[in-house]
PDB file of N, CA and C in Angstrom:
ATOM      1  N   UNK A  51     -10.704 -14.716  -5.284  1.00 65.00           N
ATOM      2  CA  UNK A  51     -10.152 -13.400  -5.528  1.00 65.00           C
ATOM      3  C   UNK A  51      -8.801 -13.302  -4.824  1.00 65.00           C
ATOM      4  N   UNK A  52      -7.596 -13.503  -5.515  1.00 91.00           N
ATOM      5  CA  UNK A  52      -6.343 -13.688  -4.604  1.00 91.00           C
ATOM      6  C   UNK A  52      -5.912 -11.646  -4.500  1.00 91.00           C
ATOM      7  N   UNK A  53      -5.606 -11.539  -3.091  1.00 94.00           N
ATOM      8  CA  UNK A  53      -5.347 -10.533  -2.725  1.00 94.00           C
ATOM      9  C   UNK A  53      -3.801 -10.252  -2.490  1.00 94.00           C
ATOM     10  N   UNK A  54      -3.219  -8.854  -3.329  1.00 94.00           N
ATOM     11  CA  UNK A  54      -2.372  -8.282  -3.262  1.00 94.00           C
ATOM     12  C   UNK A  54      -2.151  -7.653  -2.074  1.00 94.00           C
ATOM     13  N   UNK A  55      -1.224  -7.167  -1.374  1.00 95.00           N
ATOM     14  CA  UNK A  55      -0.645  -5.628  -0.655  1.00 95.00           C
ATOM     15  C   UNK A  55      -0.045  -4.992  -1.222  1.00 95.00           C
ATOM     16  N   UNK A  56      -0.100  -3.728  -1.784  1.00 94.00           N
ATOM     17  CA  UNK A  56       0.894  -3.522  -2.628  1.00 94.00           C
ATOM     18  C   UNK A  56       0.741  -1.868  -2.539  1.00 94.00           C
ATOM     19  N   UNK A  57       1.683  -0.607  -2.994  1.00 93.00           N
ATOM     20  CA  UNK A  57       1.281   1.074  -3.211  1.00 93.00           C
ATOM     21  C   UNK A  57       0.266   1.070  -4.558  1.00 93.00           C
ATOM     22  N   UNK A  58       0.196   2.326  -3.988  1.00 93.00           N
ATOM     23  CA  UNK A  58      -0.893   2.730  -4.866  1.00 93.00           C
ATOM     24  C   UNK A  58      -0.278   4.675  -5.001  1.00 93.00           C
ATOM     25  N   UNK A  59      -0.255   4.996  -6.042  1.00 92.00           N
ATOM     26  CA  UNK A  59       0.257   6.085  -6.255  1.00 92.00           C
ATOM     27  C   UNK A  59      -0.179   6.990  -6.694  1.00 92.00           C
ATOM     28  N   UNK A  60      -0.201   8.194  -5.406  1.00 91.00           N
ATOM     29  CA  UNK A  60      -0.822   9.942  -5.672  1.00 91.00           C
ATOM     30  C   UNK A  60       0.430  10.725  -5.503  1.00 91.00           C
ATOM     31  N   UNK A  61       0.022  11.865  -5.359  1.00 91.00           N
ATOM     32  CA  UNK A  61       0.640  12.816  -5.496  1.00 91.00           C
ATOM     33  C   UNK A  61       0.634  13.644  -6.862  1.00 91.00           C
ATOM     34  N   UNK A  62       1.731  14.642  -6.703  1.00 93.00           N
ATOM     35  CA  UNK A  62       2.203  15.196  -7.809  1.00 93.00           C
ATOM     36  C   UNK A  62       3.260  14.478  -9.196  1.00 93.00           C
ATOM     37  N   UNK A  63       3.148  15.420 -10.112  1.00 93.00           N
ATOM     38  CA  UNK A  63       4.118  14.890 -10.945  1.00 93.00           C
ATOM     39  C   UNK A  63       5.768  15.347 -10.042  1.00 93.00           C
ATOM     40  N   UNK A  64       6.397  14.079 -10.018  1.00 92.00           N
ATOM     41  CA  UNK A  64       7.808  14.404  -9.728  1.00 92.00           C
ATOM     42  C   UNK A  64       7.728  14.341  -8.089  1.00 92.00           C
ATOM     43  N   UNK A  65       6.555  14.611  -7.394  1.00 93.00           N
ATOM     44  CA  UNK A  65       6.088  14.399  -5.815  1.00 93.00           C
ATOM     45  C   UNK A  65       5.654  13.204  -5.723  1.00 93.00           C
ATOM     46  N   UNK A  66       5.896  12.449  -5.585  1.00 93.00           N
ATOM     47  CA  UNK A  66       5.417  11.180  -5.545  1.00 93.00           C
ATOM     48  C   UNK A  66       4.847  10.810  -3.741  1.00 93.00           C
ATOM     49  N   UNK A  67       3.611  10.437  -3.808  1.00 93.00           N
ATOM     50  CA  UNK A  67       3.327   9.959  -2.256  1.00 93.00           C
ATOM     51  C   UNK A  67       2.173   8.302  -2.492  1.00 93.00           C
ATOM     52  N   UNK A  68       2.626   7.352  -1.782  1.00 94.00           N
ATOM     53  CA  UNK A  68       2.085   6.080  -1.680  1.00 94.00           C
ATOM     54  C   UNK A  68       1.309   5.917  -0.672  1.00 94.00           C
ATOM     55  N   UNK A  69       0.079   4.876  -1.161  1.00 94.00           N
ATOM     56  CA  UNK A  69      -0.679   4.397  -0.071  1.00 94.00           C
ATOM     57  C   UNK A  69      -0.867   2.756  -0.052  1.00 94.00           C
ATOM     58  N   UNK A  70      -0.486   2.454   0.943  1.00 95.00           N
ATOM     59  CA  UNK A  70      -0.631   1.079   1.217  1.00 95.00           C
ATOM     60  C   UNK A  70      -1.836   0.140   1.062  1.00 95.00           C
ATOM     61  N   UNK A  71      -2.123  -0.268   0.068  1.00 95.00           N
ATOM     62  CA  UNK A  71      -3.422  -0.774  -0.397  1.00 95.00           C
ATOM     63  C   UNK A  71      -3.512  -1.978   0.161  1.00 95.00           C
ATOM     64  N   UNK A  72      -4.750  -3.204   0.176  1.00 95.00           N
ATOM     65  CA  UNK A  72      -5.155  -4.255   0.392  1.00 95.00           C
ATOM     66  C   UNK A  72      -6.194  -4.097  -1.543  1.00 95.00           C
ATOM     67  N   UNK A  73      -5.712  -5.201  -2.543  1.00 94.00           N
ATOM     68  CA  UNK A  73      -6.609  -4.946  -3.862  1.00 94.00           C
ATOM     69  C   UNK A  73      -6.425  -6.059  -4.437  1.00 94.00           C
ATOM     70  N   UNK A  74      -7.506  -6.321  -5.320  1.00 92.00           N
ATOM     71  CA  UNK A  74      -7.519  -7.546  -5.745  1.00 92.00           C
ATOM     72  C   UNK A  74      -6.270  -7.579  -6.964  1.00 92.00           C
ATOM     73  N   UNK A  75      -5.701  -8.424  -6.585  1.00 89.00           N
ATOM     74  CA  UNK A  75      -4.294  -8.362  -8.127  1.00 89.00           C
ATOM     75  C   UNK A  75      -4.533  -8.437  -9.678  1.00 89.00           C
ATOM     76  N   UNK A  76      -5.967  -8.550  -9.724  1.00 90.00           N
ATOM     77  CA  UNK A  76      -6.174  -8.471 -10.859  1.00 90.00           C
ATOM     78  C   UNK A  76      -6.907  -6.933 -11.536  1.00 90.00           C
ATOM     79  N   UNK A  77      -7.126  -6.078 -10.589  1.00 88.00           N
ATOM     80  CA  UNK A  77      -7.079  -4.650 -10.682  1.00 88.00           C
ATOM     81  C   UNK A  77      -6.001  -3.663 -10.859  1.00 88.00           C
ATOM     82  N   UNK A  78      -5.856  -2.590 -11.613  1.00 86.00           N
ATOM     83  CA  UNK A  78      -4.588  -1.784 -11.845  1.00 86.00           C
ATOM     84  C   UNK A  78      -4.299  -1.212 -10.993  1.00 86.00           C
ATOM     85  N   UNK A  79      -3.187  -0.367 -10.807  1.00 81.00           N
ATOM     86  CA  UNK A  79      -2.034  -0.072  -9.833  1.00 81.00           C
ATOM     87  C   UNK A  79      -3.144   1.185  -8.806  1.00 81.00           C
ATOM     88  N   UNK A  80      -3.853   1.786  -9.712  1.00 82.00           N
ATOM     89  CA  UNK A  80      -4.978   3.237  -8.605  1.00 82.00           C
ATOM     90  C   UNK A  80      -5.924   2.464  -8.710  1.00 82.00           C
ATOM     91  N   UNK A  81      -6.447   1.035  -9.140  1.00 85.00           N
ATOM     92  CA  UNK A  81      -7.702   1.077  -8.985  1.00 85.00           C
ATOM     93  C   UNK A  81      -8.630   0.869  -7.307  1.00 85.00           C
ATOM     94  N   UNK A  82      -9.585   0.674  -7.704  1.00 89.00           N
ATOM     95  CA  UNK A  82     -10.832   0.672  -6.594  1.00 89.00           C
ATOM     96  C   UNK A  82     -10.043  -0.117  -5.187  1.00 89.00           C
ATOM     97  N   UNK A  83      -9.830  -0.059  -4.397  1.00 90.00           N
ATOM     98  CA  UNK A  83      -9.046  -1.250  -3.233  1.00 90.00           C
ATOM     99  C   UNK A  83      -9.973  -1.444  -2.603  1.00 90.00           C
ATOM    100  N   UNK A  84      -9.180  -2.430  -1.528  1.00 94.00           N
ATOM    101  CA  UNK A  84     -10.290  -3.109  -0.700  1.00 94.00           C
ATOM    102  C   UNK A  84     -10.513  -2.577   0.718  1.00 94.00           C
ATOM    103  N   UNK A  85      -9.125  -2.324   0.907  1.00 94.00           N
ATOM    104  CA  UNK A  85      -9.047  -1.381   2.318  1.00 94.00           C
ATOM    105  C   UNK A  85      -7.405  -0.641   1.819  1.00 94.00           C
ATOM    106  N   UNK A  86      -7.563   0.074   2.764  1.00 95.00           N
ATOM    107  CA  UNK A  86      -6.589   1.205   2.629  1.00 95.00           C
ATOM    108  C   UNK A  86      -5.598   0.499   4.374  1.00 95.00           C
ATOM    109  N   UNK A  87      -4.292   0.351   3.968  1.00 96.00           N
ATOM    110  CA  UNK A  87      -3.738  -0.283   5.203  1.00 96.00           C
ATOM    111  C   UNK A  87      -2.574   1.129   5.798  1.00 96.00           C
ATOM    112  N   UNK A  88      -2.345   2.178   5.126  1.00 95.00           N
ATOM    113  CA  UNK A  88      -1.234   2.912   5.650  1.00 95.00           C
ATOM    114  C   UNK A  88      -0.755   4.017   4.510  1.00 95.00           C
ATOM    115  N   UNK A  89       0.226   4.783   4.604  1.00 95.00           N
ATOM    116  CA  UNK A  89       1.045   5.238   3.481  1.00 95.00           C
ATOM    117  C   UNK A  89       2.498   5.331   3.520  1.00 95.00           C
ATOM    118  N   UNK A  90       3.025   6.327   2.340  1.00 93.00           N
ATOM    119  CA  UNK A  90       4.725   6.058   2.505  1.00 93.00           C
ATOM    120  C   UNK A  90       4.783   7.304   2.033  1.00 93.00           C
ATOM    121  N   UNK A  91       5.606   7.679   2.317  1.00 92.00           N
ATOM    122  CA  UNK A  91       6.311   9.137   1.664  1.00 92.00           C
ATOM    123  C   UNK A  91       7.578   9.601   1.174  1.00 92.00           C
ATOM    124  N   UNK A  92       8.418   8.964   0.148  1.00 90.00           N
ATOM    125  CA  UNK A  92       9.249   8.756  -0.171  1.00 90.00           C
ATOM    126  C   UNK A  92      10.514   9.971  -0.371  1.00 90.00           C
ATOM    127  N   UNK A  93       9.729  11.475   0.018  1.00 90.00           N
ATOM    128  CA  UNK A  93      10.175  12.512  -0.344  1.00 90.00           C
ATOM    129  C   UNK A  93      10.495  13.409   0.987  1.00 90.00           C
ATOM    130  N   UNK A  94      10.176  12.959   1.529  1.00 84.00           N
ATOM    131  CA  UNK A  94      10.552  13.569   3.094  1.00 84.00           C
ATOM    132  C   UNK A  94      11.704  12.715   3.414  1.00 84.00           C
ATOM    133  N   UNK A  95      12.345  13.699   4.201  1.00 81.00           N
ATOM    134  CA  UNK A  95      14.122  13.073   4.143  1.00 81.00           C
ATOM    135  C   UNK A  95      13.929  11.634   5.058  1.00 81.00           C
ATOM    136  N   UNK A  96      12.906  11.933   5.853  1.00 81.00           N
ATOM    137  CA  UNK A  96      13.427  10.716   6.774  1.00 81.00           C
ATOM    138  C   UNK A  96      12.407   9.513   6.378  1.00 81.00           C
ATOM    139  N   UNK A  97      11.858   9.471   4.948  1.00 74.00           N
ATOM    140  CA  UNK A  97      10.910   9.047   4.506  1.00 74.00           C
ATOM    141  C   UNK A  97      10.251   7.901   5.367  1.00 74.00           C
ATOM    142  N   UNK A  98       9.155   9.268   5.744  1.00 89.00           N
ATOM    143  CA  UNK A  98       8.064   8.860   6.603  1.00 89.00           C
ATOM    144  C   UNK A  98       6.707   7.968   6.065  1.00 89.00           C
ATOM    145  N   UNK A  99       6.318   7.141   7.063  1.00 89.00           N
ATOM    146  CA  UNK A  99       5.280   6.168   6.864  1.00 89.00           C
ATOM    147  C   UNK A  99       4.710   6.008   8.068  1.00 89.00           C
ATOM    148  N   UNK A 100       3.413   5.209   7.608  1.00 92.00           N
ATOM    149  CA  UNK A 100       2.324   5.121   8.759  1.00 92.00           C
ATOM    150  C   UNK A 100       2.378   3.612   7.664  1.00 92.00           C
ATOM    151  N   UNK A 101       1.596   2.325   8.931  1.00 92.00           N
ATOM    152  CA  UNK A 101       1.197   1.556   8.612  1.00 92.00           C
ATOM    153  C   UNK A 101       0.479   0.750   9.787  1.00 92.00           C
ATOM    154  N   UNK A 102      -0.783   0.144   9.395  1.00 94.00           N
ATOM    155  CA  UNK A 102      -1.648  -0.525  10.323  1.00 94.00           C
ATOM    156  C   UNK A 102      -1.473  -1.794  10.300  1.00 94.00           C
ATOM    157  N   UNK A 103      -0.480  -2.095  11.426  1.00 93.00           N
ATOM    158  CA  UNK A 103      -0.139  -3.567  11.110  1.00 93.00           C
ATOM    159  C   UNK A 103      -0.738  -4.640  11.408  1.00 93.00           C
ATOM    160  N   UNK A 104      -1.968  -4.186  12.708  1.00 96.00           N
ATOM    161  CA  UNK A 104      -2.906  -5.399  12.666  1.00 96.00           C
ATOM    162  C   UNK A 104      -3.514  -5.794  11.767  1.00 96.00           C
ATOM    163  N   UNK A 105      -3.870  -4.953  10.375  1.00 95.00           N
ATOM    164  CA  UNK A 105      -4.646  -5.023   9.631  1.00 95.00           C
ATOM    165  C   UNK A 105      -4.397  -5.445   8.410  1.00 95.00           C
ATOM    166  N   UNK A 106      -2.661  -5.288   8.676  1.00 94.00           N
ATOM    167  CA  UNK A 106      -1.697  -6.147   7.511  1.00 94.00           C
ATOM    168  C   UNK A 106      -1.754  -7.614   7.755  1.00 94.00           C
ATOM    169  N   UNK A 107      -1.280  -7.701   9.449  1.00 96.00           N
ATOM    170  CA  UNK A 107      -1.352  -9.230   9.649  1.00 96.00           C
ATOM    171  C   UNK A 107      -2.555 -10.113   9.345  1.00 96.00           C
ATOM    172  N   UNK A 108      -3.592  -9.329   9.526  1.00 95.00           N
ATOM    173  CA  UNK A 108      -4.753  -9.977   9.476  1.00 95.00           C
ATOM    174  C   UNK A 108      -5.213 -10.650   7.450  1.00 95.00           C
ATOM    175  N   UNK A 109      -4.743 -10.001   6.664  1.00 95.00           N
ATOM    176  CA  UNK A 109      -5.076  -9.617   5.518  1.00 95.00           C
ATOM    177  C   UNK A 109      -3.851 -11.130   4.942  1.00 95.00           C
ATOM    178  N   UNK A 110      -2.153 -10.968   5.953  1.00 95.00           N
ATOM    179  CA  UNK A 110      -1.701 -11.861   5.273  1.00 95.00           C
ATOM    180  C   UNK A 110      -2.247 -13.100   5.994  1.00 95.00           C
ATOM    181  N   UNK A 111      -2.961 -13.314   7.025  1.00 96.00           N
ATOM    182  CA  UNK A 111      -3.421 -14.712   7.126  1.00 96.00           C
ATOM    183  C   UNK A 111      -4.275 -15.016   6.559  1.00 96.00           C
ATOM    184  N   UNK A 112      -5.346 -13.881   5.774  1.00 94.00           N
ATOM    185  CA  UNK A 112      -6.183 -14.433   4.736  1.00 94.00           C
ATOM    186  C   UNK A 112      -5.673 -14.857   3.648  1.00 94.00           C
ATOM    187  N   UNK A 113      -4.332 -14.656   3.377  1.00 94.00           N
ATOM    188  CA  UNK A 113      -3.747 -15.370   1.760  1.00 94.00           C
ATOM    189  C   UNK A 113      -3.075 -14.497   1.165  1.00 94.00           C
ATOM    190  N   UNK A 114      -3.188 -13.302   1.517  1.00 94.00           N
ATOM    191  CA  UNK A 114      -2.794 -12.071   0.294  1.00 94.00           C
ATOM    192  C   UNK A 114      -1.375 -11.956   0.806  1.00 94.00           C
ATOM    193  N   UNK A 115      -0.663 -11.835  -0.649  1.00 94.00           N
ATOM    194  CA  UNK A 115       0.626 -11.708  -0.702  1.00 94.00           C
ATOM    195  C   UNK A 115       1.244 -10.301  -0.831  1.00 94.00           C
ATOM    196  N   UNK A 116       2.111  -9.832  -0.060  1.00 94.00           N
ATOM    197  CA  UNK A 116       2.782  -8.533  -0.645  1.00 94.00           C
ATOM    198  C   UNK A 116       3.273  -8.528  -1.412  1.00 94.00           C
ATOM    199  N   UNK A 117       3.586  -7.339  -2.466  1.00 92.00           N
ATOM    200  CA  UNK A 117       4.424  -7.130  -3.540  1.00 92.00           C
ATOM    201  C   UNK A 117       6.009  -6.842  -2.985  1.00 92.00           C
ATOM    202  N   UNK A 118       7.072  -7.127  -3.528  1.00 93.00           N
ATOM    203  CA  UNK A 118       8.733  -7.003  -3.408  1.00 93.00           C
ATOM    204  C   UNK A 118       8.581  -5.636  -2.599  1.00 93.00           C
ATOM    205  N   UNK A 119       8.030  -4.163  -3.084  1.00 90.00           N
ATOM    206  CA  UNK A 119       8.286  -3.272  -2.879  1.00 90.00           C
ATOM    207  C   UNK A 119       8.386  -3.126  -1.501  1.00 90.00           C
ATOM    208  N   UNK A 120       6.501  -4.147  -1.098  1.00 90.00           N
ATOM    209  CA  UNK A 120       5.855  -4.013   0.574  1.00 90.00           C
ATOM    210  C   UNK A 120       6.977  -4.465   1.341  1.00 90.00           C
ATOM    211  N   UNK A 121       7.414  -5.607   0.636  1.00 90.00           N
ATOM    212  CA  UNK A 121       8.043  -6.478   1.290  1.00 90.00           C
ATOM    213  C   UNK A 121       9.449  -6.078   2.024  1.00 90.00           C
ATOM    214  N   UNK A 122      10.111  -5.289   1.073  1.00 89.00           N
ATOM    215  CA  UNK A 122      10.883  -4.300   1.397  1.00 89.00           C
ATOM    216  C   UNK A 122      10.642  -3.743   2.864  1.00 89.00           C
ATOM    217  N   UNK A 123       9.780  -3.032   2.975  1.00 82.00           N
ATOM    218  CA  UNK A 123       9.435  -1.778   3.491  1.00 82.00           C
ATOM    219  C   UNK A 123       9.178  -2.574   5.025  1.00 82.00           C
TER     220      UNK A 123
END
């Protein structure tokens, strides 16, 4: 089961707010995840985030790759 990091997207229409997923890459963009690692908030000026980075590191030594976006961030 090769594992993604990648958002996952709630909010409103036009409000957009992200959550930092751990999901299998072969599941769609809201589906079911595996763990929940953080979020992003792209709409607050100083666009604020939380992220659990032990739990990132841990996830990329199991194999799972971030997406461009994570990677970014």
């Amino acid at each position: 089961m090769p594992v993604r990091i990648r958002l996952s997207r709630g909010g409103a229409k036009k409000r957009p707010f992200y959550r930092l997923v751990a999901i299998d890459s072969k599941k769609r963009r809201d589906g079911l995840e595996i763990e929940r690692l953080g979020w992003y908030n792209p709409i607050d000026k100083n666009s604020s985030y939380e992220m659990n980075e032990e739990r990132i590191q841990y996830w990329l030594k199991q194999g799972a790759s971030p997406s461009d976006t994570v990677s970014g961030l």
